[in-house]
Coordinates of C-alpha atoms in Angstrom, one line a residue:
X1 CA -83.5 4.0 -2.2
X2 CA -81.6 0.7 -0.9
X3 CA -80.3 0.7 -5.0
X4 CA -78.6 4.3 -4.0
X5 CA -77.3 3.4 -1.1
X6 CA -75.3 -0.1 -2.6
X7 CA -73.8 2.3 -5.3
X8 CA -73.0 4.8 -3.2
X9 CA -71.1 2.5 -1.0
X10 CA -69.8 0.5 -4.2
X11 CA -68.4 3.6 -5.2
X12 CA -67.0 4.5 -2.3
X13 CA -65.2 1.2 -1.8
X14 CA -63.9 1.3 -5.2
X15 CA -62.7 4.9 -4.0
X16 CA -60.9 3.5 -0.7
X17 CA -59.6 0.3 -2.7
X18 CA -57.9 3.4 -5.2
X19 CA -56.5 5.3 -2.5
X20 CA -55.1 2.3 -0.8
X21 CA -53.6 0.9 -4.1
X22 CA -52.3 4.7 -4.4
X23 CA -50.5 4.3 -1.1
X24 CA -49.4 1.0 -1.5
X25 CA -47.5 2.1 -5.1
X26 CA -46.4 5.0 -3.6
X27 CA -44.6 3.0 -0.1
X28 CA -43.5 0.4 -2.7
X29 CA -41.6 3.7 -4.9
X30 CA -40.5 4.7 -1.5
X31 CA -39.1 1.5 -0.5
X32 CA -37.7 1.1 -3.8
X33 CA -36.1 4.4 -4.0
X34 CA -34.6 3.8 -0.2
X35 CA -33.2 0.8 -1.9
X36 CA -31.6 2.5 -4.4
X37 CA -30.1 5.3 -2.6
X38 CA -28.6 3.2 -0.8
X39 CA -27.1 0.9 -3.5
X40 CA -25.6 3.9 -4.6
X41 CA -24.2 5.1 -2.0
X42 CA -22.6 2.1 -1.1
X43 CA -23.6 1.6 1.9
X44 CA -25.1 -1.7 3.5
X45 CA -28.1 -2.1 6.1
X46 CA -30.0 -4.5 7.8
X47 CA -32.8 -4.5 10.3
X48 CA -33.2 -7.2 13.3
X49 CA -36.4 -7.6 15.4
X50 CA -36.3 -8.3 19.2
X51 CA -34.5 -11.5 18.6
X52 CA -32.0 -10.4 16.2
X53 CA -33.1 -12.0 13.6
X54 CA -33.1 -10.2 10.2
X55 CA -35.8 -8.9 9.5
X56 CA -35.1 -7.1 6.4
X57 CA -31.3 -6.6 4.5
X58 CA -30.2 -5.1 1.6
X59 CA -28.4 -6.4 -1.5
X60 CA -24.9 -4.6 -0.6
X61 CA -25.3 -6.4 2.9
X62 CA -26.2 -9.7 1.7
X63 CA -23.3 -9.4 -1.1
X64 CA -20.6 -9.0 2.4
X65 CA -22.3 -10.5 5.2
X66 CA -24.3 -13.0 3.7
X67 CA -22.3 -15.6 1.6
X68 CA -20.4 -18.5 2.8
X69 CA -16.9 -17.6 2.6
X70 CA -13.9 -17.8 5.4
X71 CA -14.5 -14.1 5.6
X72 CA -18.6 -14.0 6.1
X73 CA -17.9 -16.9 8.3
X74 CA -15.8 -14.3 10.3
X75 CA -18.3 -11.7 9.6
X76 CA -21.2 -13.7 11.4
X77 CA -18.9 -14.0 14.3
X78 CA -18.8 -10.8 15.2
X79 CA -21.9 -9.4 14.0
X80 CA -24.4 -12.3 15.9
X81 CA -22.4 -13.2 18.7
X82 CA -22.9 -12.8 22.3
X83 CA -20.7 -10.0 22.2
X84 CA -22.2 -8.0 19.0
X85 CA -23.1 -4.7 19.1
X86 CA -26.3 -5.4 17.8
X87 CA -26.7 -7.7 21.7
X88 CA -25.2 -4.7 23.7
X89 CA -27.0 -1.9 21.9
X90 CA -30.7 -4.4 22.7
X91 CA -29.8 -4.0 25.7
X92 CA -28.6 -0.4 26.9
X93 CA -30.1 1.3 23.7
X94 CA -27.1 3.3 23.0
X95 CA -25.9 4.0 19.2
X96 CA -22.5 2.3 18.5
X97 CA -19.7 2.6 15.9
X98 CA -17.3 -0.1 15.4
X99 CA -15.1 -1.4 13.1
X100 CA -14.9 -4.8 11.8
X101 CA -11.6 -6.4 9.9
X102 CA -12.0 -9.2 7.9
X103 CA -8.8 -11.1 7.2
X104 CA -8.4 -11.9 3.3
X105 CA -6.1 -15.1 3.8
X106 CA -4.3 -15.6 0.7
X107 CA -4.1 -12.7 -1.3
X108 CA -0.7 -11.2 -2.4
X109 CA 0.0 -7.8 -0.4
X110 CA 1.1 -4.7 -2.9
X111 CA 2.5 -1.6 -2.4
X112 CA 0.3 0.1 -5.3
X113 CA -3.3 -1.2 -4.2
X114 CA -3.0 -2.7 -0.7
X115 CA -1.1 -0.9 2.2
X116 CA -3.3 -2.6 5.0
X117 CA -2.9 -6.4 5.4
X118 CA -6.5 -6.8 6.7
X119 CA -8.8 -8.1 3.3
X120 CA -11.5 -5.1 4.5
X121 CA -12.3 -2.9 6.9
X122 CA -15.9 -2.0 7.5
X123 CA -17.0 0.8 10.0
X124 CA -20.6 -0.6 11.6
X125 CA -23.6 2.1 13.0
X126 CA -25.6 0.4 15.1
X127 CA -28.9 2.2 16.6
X128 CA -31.9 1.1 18.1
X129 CA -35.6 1.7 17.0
X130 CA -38.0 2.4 19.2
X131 CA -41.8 2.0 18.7
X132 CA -45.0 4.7 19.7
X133 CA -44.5 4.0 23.4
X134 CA -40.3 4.7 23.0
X135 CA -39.3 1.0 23.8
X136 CA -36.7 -0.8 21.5
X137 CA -38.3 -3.1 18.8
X138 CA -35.6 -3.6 16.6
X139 CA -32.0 -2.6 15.5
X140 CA -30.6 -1.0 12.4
X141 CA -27.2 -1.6 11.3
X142 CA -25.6 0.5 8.9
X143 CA -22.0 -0.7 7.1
X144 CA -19.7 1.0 5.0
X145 CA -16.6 0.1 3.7
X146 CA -13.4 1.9 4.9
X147 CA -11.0 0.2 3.9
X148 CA -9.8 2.8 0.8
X149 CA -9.9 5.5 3.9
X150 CA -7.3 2.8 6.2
X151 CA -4.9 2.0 3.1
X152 CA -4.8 6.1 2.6
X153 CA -4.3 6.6 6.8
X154 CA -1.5 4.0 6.8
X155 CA 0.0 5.6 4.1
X156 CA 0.1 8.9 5.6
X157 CA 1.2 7.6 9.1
X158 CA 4.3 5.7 7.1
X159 CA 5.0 8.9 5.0
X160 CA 5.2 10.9 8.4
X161 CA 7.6 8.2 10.0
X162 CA 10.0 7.8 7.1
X163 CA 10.1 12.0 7.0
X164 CA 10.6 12.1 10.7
X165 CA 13.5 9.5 10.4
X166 CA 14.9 11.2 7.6
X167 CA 15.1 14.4 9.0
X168 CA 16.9 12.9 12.6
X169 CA 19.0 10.9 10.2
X170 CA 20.1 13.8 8.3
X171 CA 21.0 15.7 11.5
X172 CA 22.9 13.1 12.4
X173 CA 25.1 12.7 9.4
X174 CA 25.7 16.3 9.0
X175 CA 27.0 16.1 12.8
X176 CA 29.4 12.9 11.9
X177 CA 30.3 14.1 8.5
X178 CA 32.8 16.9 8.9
X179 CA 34.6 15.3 12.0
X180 CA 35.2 11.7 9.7
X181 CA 36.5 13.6 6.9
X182 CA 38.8 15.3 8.9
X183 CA 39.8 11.8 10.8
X184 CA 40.5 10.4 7.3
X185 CA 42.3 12.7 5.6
X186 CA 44.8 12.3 8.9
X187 CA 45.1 9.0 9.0
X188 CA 46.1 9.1 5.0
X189 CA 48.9 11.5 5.9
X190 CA 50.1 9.5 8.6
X191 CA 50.0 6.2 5.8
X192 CA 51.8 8.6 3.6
X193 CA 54.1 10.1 5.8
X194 CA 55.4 7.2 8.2
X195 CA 54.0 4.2 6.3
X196 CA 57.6 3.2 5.9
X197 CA 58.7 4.0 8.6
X198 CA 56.2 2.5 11.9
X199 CA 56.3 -1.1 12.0
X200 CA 54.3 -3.4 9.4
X201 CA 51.8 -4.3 12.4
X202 CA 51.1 -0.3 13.1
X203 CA 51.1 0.0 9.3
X204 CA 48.2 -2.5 9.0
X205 CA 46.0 -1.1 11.8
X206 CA 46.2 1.8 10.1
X207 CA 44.9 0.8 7.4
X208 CA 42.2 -0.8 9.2
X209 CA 41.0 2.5 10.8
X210 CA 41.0 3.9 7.4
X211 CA 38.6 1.1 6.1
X212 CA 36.2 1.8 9.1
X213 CA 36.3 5.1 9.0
X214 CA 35.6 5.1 5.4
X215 CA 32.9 3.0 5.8
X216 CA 31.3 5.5 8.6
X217 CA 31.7 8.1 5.6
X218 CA 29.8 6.0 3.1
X219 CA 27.2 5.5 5.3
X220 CA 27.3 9.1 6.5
X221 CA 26.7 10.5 2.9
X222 CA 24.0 7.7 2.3
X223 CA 21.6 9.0 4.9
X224 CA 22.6 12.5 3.4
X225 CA 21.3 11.1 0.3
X226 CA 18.0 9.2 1.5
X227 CA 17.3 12.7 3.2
X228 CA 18.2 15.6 1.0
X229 CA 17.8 15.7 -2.7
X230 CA 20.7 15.2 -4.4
X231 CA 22.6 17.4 -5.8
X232 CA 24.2 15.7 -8.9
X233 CA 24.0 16.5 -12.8
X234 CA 20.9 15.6 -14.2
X235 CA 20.5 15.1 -17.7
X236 CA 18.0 13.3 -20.2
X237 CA 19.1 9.7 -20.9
X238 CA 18.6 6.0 -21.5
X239 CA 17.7 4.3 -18.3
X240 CA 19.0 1.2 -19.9
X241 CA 22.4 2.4 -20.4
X242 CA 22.6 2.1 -16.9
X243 CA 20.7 -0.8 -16.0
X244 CA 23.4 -2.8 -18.5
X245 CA 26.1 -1.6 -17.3
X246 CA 24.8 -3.1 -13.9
X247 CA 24.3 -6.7 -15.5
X248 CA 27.8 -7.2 -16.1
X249 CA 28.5 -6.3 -12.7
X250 CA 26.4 -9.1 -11.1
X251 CA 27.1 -11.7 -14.3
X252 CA 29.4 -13.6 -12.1
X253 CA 27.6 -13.6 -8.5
X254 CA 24.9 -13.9 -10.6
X255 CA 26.2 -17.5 -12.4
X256 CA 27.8 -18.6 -8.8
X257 CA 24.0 -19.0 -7.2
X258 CA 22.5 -20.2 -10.2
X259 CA 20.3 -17.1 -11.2
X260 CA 19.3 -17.1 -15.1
X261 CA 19.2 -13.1 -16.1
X262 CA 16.6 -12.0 -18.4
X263 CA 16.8 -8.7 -20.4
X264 CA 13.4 -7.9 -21.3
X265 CA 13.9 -4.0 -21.6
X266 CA 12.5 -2.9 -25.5
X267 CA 14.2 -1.5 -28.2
X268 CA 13.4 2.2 -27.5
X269 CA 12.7 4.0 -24.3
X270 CA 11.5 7.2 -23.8
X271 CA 14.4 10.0 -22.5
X272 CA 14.0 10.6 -18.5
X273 CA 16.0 13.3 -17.1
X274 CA 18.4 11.7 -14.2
X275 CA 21.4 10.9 -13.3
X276 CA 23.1 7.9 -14.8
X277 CA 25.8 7.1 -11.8
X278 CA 23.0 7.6 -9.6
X279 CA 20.3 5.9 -11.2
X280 CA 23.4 2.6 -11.7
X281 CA 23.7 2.8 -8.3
X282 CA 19.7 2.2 -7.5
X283 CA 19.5 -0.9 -9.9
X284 CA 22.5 -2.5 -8.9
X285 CA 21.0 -2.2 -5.1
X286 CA 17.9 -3.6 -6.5
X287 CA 20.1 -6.7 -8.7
X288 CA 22.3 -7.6 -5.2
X289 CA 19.0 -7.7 -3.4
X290 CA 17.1 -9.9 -5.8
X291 CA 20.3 -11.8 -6.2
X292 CA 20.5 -12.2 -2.3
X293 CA 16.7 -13.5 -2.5
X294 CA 17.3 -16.5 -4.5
X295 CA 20.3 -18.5 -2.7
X296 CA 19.0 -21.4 -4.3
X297 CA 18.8 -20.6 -8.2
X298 CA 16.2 -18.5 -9.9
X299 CA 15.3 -15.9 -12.8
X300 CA 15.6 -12.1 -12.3
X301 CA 13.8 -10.3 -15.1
X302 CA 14.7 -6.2 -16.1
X303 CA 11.3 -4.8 -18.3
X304 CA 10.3 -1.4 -19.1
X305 CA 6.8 -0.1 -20.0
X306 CA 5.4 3.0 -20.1
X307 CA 2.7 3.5 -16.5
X308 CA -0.9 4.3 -16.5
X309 CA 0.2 7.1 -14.1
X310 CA 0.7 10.6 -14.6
X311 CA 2.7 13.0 -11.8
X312 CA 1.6 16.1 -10.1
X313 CA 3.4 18.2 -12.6
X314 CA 2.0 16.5 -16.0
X315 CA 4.3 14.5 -17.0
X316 CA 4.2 10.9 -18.4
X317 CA 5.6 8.4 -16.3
X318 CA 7.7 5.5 -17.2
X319 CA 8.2 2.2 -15.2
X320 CA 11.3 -0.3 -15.0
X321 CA 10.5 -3.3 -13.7
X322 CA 13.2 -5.3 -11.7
X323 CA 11.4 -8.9 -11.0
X324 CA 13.0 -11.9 -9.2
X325 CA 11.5 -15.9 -8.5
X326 CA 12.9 -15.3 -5.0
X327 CA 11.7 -16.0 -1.1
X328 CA 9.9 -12.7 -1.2
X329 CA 9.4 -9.9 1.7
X330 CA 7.2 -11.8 4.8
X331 CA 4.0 -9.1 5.3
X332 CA 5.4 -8.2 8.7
X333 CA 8.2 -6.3 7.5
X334 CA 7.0 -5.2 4.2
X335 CA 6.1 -1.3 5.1
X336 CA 9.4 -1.0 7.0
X337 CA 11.8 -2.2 4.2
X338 CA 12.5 1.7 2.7
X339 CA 13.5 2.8 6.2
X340 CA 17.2 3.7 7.1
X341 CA 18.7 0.6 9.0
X342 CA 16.2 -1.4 8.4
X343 CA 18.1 -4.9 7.6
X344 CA 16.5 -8.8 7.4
X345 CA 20.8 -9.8 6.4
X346 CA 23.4 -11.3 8.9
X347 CA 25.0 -9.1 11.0
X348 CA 28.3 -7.7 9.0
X349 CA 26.5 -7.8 5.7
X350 CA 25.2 -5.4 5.3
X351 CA 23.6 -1.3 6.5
X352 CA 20.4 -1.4 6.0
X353 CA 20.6 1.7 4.0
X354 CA 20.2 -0.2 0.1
X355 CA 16.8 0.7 -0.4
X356 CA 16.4 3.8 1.6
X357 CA 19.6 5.3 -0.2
X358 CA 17.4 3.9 -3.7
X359 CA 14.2 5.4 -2.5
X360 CA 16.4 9.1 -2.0
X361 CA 17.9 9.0 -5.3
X362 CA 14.7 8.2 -6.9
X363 CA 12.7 10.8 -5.0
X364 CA 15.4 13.2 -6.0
X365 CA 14.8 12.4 -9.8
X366 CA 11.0 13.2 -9.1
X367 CA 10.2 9.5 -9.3
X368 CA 9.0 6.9 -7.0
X369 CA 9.8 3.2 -5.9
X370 CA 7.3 1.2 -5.5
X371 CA 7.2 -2.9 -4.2
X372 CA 4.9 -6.1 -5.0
X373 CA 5.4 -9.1 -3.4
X374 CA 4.4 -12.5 -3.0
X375 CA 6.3 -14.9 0.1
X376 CA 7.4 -17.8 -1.3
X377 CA 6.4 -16.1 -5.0
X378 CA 9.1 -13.4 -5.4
X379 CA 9.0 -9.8 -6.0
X380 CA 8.6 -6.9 -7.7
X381 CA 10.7 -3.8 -7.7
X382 CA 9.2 -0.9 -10.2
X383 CA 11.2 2.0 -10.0
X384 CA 8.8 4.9 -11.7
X385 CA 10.6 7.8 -13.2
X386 CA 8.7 10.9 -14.8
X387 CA 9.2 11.4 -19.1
X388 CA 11.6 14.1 -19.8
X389 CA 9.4 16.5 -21.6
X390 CA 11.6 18.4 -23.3
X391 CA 13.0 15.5 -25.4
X392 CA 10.4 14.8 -27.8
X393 CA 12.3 11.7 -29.6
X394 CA 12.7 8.3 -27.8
X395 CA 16.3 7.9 -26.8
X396 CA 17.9 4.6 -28.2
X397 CA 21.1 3.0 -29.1
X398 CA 23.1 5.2 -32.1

């Protein structure tokens, strides 16, 4: 009898000793598939007992919060101090969601991959756990990273602004337009008619009026242009053509400051459709600036190389590169630098309307501008235009 009973209880242990090894494998696949999920997804977590101290953390977590960097230095700050919201949520047991920017000292800011000058941005959860008897016995923190979802809002919110400007901008030229056209073409008949006539000083304000008034035309008919698509011939060409023609333009300035120019563009382009006045005008907006960037000597480099991008529409995109060794644009002003008026020159020297008109006429050739830039490094102007389909053959040189 005492023989059946030790098997029966063997047996029975070896039965519980099973089960629990069962359960054990099975918490570990669920722990391990928690894990996983939320390596997927991206996401970070950590738990903190009573004392906040971590109590468990995932790899994602311990890859940003966890190193020894400037910027987990930061992190550490603001997630353990006396003001984190893993503190205040121990406290009231409310769930929090905050934001967290970690500054990334150093890097070079671009147009293409970095709208927002903060290095990350990461949205934090933070909730409390309560045990059987509903008091809080440790915190969970969730983090994800926004900081795709800020680069794309700033974007947007910049997009908006420069539309809104545009439109009051092209309201108000419409409105000066008609009455300084009518202004100049009076004082030219009062030139023509009693130029010899009025005395020489009369003759020379004259002129002087004309010159202003002609310069509130140009600039009349360049917000026009940032604002409206233009209306001018468009027609498949060689964007060098006009890019050369540009060079011997700036040659001299160009020698005077000490600026080496370097022609980089290949020996055959693909055709985009545009207009070549148009499209002179943009680079030799884009040559003055770089030439105005480097007082002090420098190189300014023209390349051309076919984008990884594609438009909306299909087409292939080609990029010219316009590249100087210049002062660069400071971070603080870099979103601003397409918008009408917007200047950095002495007063007198200049509209601020360069690189908004540039930005227009590009836009109106369904391209796009786009900047990198480095202070104290230089910069990088790519002016993106769209293939023109319908040529099939690379436009070149006859």
């Amino acid at each position: 009898m005492a023989d059946y009973f030790v098997t029966t209880l063997a047996e029975r242990l070896r039965e519980n000793e099973r089960r629990l090894e069962t359960m054990a494998d099975r918490a570990l696949a669920g722990q391990q598939l928690l894990e996983q999920a939320l390596e997927t997804s991206g996401a970070g977590l950590r738990v903190l007992d009573r004392d906040l101290r971590c109590y468990w953390a995932n790899l994602r977590w311990q890859e940003w919060f966890g190193g020894s960097s400037a910027q987990t230095g930061q992190a550490f700050e603001l997630l353990n101090g006396e003001s984190s919201p893993a503190r205040q949520t121990l406290k009231d047991a409310q769930i929090r969601m905050t934001e967290m920017a970690l500054e990334n000292a150093g890097s070079a800011a671009s147009e293409l991959s970095q709208a927002n000058r903060h290095g990350r941005v990461f949205q934090i959860t933070t909730a409390p756990l309560r045990d059987l008897s509903g008091n809080v016995h440790r915190i969970v923190e969730l983090a994800q990273d926004i900081t795709q979802q800020k680069q794309t809002q700033a974007q947007m919110l910049r997009a908006g602004k420069l539309a809104a400007v545009g439109e009051l901008a092209g309201q108000v030229a419409h409105e000066v337009n008609n009455p300084i056209a009518i202004v100049i073409a009076k004082i030219n008949l009062l030139i023509a008619d009693y130029g010899n006539v009025v005395p020489a000083e009369a003759a020379q304000e004259l002129d002087k009026i004309a010159d202003l008034t002609g310069r509130v035309a140009r600039i009349a008919q360049g917000l026009l242009s940032y604002c409206r698509p233009s209306a001018a011939l468009r027609a498949a060409l060689d964007v060098r053509e006009p890019i050369r023609k540009c060079f011997g333009t700036i040659e001299q300035p160009a020698q005077n400051r000490g600026v080496q120019i370097e022609d980089r563009l290949p020996e055959s382009v693909p055709a985009i459709k545009g207009n070549a006045n148009e499209l002179e005008q943009v680079f030799l907006n884009l040559f003055l600036n770089a030439l105005d960037a480097m007082p002090h000597g420098g190189r300014l480099t023209v390349s051309a190389r076919g984008s990884p991008a594609a438009f909306p529409q299909g087409q292939g995109a080609f990029d010219m590169v316009v590249e100087d060794t210049g002062i660069g644009i400071p971070a603080g002003i870099r979103e601003r630098i397409f918008e009408p008026f917007f200047s950095t020159k002495e007063e007198g020297r200049g509209t601020g309307l360069g690189l908004s008109i540039c930005h227009g006429l590009v836009r109106s050739d369904g391209g796009e501008v786009l900047v990198e830039t480095e202070p104290g490094r230089g910069t990088r102007f790519i002016v993106r235009l769209p293939i023109e389909t319908a040529v099939t053959e690379e436009a070149s040189y006859g």
